[in-house]
PDB file of C-alpha atoms in Angstrom:
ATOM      1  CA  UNK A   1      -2.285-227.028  58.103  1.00  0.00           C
ATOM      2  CA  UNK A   2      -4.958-225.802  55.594  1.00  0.00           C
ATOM      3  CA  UNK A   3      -2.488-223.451  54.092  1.00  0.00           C
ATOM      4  CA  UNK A   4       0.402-226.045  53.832  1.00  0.00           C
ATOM      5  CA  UNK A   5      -2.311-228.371  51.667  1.00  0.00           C
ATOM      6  CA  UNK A   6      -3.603-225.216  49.616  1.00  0.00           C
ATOM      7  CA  UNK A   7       0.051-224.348  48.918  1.00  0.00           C
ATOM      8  CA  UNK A   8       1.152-227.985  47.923  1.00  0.00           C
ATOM      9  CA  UNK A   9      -2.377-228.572  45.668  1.00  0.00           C
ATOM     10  CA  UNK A  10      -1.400-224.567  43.958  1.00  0.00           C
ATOM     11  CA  UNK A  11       2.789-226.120  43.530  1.00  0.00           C
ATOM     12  CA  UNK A  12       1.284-229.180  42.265  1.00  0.00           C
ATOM     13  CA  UNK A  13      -1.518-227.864  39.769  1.00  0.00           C
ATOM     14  CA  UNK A  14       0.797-225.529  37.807  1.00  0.00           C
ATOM     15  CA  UNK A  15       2.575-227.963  36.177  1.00  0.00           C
ATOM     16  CA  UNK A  16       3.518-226.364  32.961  1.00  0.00           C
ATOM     17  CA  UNK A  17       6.328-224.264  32.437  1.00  0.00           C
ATOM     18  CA  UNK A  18       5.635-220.062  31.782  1.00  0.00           C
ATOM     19  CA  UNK A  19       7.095-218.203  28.681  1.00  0.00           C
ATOM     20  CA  UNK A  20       9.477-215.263  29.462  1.00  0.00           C
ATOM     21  CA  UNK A  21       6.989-213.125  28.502  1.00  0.00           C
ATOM     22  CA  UNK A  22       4.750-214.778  31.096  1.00  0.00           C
ATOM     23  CA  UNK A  23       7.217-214.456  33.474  1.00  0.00           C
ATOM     24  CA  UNK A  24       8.401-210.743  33.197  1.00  0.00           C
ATOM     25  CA  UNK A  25       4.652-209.772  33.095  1.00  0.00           C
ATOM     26  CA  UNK A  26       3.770-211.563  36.880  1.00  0.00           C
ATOM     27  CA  UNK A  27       6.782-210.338  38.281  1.00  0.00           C
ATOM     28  CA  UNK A  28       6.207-206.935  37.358  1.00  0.00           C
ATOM     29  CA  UNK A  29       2.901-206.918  38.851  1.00  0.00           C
ATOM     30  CA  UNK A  30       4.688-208.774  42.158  1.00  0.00           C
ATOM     31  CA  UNK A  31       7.694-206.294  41.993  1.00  0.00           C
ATOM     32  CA  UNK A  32       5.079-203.013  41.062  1.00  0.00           C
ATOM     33  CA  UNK A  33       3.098-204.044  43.980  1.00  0.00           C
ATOM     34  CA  UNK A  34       6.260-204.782  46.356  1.00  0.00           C
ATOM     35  CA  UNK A  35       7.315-201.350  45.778  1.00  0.00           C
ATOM     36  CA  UNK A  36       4.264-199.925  46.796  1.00  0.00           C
ATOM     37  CA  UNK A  37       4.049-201.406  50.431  1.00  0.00           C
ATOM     38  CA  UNK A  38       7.169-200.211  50.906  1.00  0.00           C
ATOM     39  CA  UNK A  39       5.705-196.864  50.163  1.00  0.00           C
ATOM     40  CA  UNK A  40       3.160-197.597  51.692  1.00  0.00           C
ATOM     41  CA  UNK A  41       1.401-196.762  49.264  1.00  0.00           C
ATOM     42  CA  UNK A  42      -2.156-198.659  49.299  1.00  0.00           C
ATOM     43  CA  UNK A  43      -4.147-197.565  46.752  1.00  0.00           C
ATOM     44  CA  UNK A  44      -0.781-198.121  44.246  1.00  0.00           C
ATOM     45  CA  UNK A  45      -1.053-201.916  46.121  1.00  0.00           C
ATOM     46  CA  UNK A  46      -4.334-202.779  45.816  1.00  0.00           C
ATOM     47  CA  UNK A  47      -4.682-201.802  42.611  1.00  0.00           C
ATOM     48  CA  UNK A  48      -2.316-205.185  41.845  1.00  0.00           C
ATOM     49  CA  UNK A  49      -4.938-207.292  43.649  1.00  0.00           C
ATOM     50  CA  UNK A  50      -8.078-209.677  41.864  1.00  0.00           C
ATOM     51  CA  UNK A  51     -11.126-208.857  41.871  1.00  0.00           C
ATOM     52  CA  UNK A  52     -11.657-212.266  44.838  1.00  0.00           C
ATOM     53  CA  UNK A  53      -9.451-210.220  46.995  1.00  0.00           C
ATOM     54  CA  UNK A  54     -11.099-206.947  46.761  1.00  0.00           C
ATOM     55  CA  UNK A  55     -14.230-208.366  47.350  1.00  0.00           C
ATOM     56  CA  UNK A  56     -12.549-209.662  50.510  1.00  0.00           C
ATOM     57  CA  UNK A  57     -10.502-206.613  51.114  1.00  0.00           C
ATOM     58  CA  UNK A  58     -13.339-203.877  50.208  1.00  0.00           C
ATOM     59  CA  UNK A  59     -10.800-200.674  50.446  1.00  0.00           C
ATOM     60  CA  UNK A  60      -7.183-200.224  49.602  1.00  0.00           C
ATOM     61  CA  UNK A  61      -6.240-199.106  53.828  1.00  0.00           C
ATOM     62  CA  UNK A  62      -8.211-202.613  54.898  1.00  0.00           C
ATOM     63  CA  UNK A  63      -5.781-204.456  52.361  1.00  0.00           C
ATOM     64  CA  UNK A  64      -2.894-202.770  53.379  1.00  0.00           C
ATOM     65  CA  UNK A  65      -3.664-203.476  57.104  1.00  0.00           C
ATOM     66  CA  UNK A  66      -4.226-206.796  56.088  1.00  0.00           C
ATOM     67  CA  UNK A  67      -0.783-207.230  54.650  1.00  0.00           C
ATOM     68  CA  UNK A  68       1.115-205.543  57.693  1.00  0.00           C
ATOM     69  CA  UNK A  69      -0.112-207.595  60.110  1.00  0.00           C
ATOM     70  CA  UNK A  70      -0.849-211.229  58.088  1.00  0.00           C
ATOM     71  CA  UNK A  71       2.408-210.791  55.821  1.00  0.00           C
ATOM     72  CA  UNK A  72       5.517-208.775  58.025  1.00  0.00           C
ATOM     73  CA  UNK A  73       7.577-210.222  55.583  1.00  0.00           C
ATOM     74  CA  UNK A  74       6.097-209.005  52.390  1.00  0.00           C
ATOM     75  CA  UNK A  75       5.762-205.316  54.099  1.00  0.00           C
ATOM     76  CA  UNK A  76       9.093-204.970  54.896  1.00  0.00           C
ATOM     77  CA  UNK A  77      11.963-206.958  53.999  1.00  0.00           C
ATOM     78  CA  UNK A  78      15.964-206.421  53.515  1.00  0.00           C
ATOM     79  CA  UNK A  79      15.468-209.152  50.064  1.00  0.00           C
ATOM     80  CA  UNK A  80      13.035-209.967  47.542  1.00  0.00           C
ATOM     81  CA  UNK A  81      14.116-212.026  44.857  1.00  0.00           C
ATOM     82  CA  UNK A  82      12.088-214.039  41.939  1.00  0.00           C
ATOM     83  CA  UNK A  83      12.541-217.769  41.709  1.00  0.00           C
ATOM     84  CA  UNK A  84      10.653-220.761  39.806  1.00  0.00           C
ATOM     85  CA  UNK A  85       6.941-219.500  38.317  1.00  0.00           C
ATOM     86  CA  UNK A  86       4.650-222.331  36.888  1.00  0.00           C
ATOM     87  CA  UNK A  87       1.920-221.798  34.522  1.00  0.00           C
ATOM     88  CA  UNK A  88      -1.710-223.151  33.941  1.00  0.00           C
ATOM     89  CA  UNK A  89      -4.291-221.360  31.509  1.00  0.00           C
ATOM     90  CA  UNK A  90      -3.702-217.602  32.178  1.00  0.00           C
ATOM     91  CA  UNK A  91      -2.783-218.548  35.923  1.00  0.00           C
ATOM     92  CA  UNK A  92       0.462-218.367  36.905  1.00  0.00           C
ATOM     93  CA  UNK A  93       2.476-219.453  40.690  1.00  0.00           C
ATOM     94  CA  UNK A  94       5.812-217.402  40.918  1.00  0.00           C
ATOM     95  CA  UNK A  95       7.941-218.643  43.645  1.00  0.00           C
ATOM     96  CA  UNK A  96      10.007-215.376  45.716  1.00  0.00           C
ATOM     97  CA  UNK A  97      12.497-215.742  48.312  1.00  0.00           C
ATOM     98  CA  UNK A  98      12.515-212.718  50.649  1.00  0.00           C
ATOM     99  CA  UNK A  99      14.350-211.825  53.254  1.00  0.00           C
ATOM    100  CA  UNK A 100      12.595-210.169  56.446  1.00  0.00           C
ATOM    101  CA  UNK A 101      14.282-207.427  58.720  1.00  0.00           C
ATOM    102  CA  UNK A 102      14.930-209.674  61.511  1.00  0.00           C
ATOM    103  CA  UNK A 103      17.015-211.800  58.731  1.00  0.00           C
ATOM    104  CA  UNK A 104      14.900-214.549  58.674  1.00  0.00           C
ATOM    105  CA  UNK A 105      14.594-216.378  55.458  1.00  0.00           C
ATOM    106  CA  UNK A 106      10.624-216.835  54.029  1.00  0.00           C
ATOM    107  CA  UNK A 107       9.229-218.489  50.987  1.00  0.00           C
ATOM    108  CA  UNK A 108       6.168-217.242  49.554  1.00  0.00           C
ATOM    109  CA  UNK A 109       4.298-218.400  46.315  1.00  0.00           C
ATOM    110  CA  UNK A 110       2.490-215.754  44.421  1.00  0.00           C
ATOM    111  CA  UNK A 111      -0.542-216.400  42.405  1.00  0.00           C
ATOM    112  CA  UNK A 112      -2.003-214.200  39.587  1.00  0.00           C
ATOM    113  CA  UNK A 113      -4.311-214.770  37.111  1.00  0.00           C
ATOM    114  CA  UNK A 114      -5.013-213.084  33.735  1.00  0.00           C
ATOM    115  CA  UNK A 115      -8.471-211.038  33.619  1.00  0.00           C
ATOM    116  CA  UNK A 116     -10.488-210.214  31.122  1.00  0.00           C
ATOM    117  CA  UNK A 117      -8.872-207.195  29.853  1.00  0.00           C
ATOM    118  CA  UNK A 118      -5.479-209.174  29.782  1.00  0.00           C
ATOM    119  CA  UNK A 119      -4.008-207.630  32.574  1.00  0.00           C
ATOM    120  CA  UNK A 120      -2.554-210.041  35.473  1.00  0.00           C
ATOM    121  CA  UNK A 121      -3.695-209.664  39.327  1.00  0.00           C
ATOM    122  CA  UNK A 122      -2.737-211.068  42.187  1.00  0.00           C
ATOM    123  CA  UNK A 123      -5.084-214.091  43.555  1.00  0.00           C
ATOM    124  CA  UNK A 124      -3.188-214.987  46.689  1.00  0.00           C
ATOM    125  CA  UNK A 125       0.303-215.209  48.475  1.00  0.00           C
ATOM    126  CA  UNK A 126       1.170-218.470  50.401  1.00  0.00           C
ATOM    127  CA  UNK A 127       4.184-217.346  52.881  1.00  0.00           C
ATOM    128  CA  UNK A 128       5.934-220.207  55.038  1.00  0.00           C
ATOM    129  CA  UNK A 129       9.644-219.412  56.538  1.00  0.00           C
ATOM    130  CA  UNK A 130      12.420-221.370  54.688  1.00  0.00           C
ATOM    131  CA  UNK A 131      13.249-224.716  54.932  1.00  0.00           C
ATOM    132  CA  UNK A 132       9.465-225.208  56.753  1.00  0.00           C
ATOM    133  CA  UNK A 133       8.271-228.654  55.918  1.00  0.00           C
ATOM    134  CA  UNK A 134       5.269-228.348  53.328  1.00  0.00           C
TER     135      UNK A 134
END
């Protein structure tokens, strides 16, 4: 329940459209990082992750564990596709429609936010199967 209200306060606080340039910059960290689980590759995944969820994740296998059991959708999927992003003072929510390898439709909103040395990073990922009330 905590994670439906988290996800509806993040849909509702980014309110403001994202430039293209916004846009294409998240979801090449989203994309760069996709790639890399499917590698499994987890120092090439973690590297894509804020500096909150390192603290939380101290080492790049502990993430990647993390992410195959917590998100089976984001580790392996047959789709992955962008949809709506929102913007809010260097934060940004992209919206991604994936596809898992059961075939099961899943809706997960990506957050990133710009650090100091301009770069984006992941923050979070809220994943809920489609068509899941919110």
């Amino acid at each position: 329940m905590r994670a439906v209200v988290l996800l509806l306060g993040i849909l509702l606080g980014f309110t403001t459209p994202v430039f293209a340039d916004d846009v294409a910059a998240a979801q090449s960290v989203i994309r760069a990082q996709e790639q890399a689980l499917g590698r499994d590759d987890a120092a090439a995944a973690y590297s894509h992750a804020a500096p909150e969820i390192r603290q939380l994740f101290p080492q790049a296998d502990i993430f990647l564990q993390m992410v195959q059991q917590g998100y089976p959708p984001v580790y392996r999927h047959k789709s992955f596709e962008f949809g709506e992003a929102r913007a809010d003072g260097g934060r940004i929510a992209q919206r991604v429609y994936i596809v898992d390898d059961n075939g099961e439709a899943w809706e997960a909103l990506y957050t990133l936010e710009q650090q100091a040395d301009g770069s984006l990073k992941i923050t979070g990922c809220s994943l809920l199967k489609a068509g899941q009330a919110v």
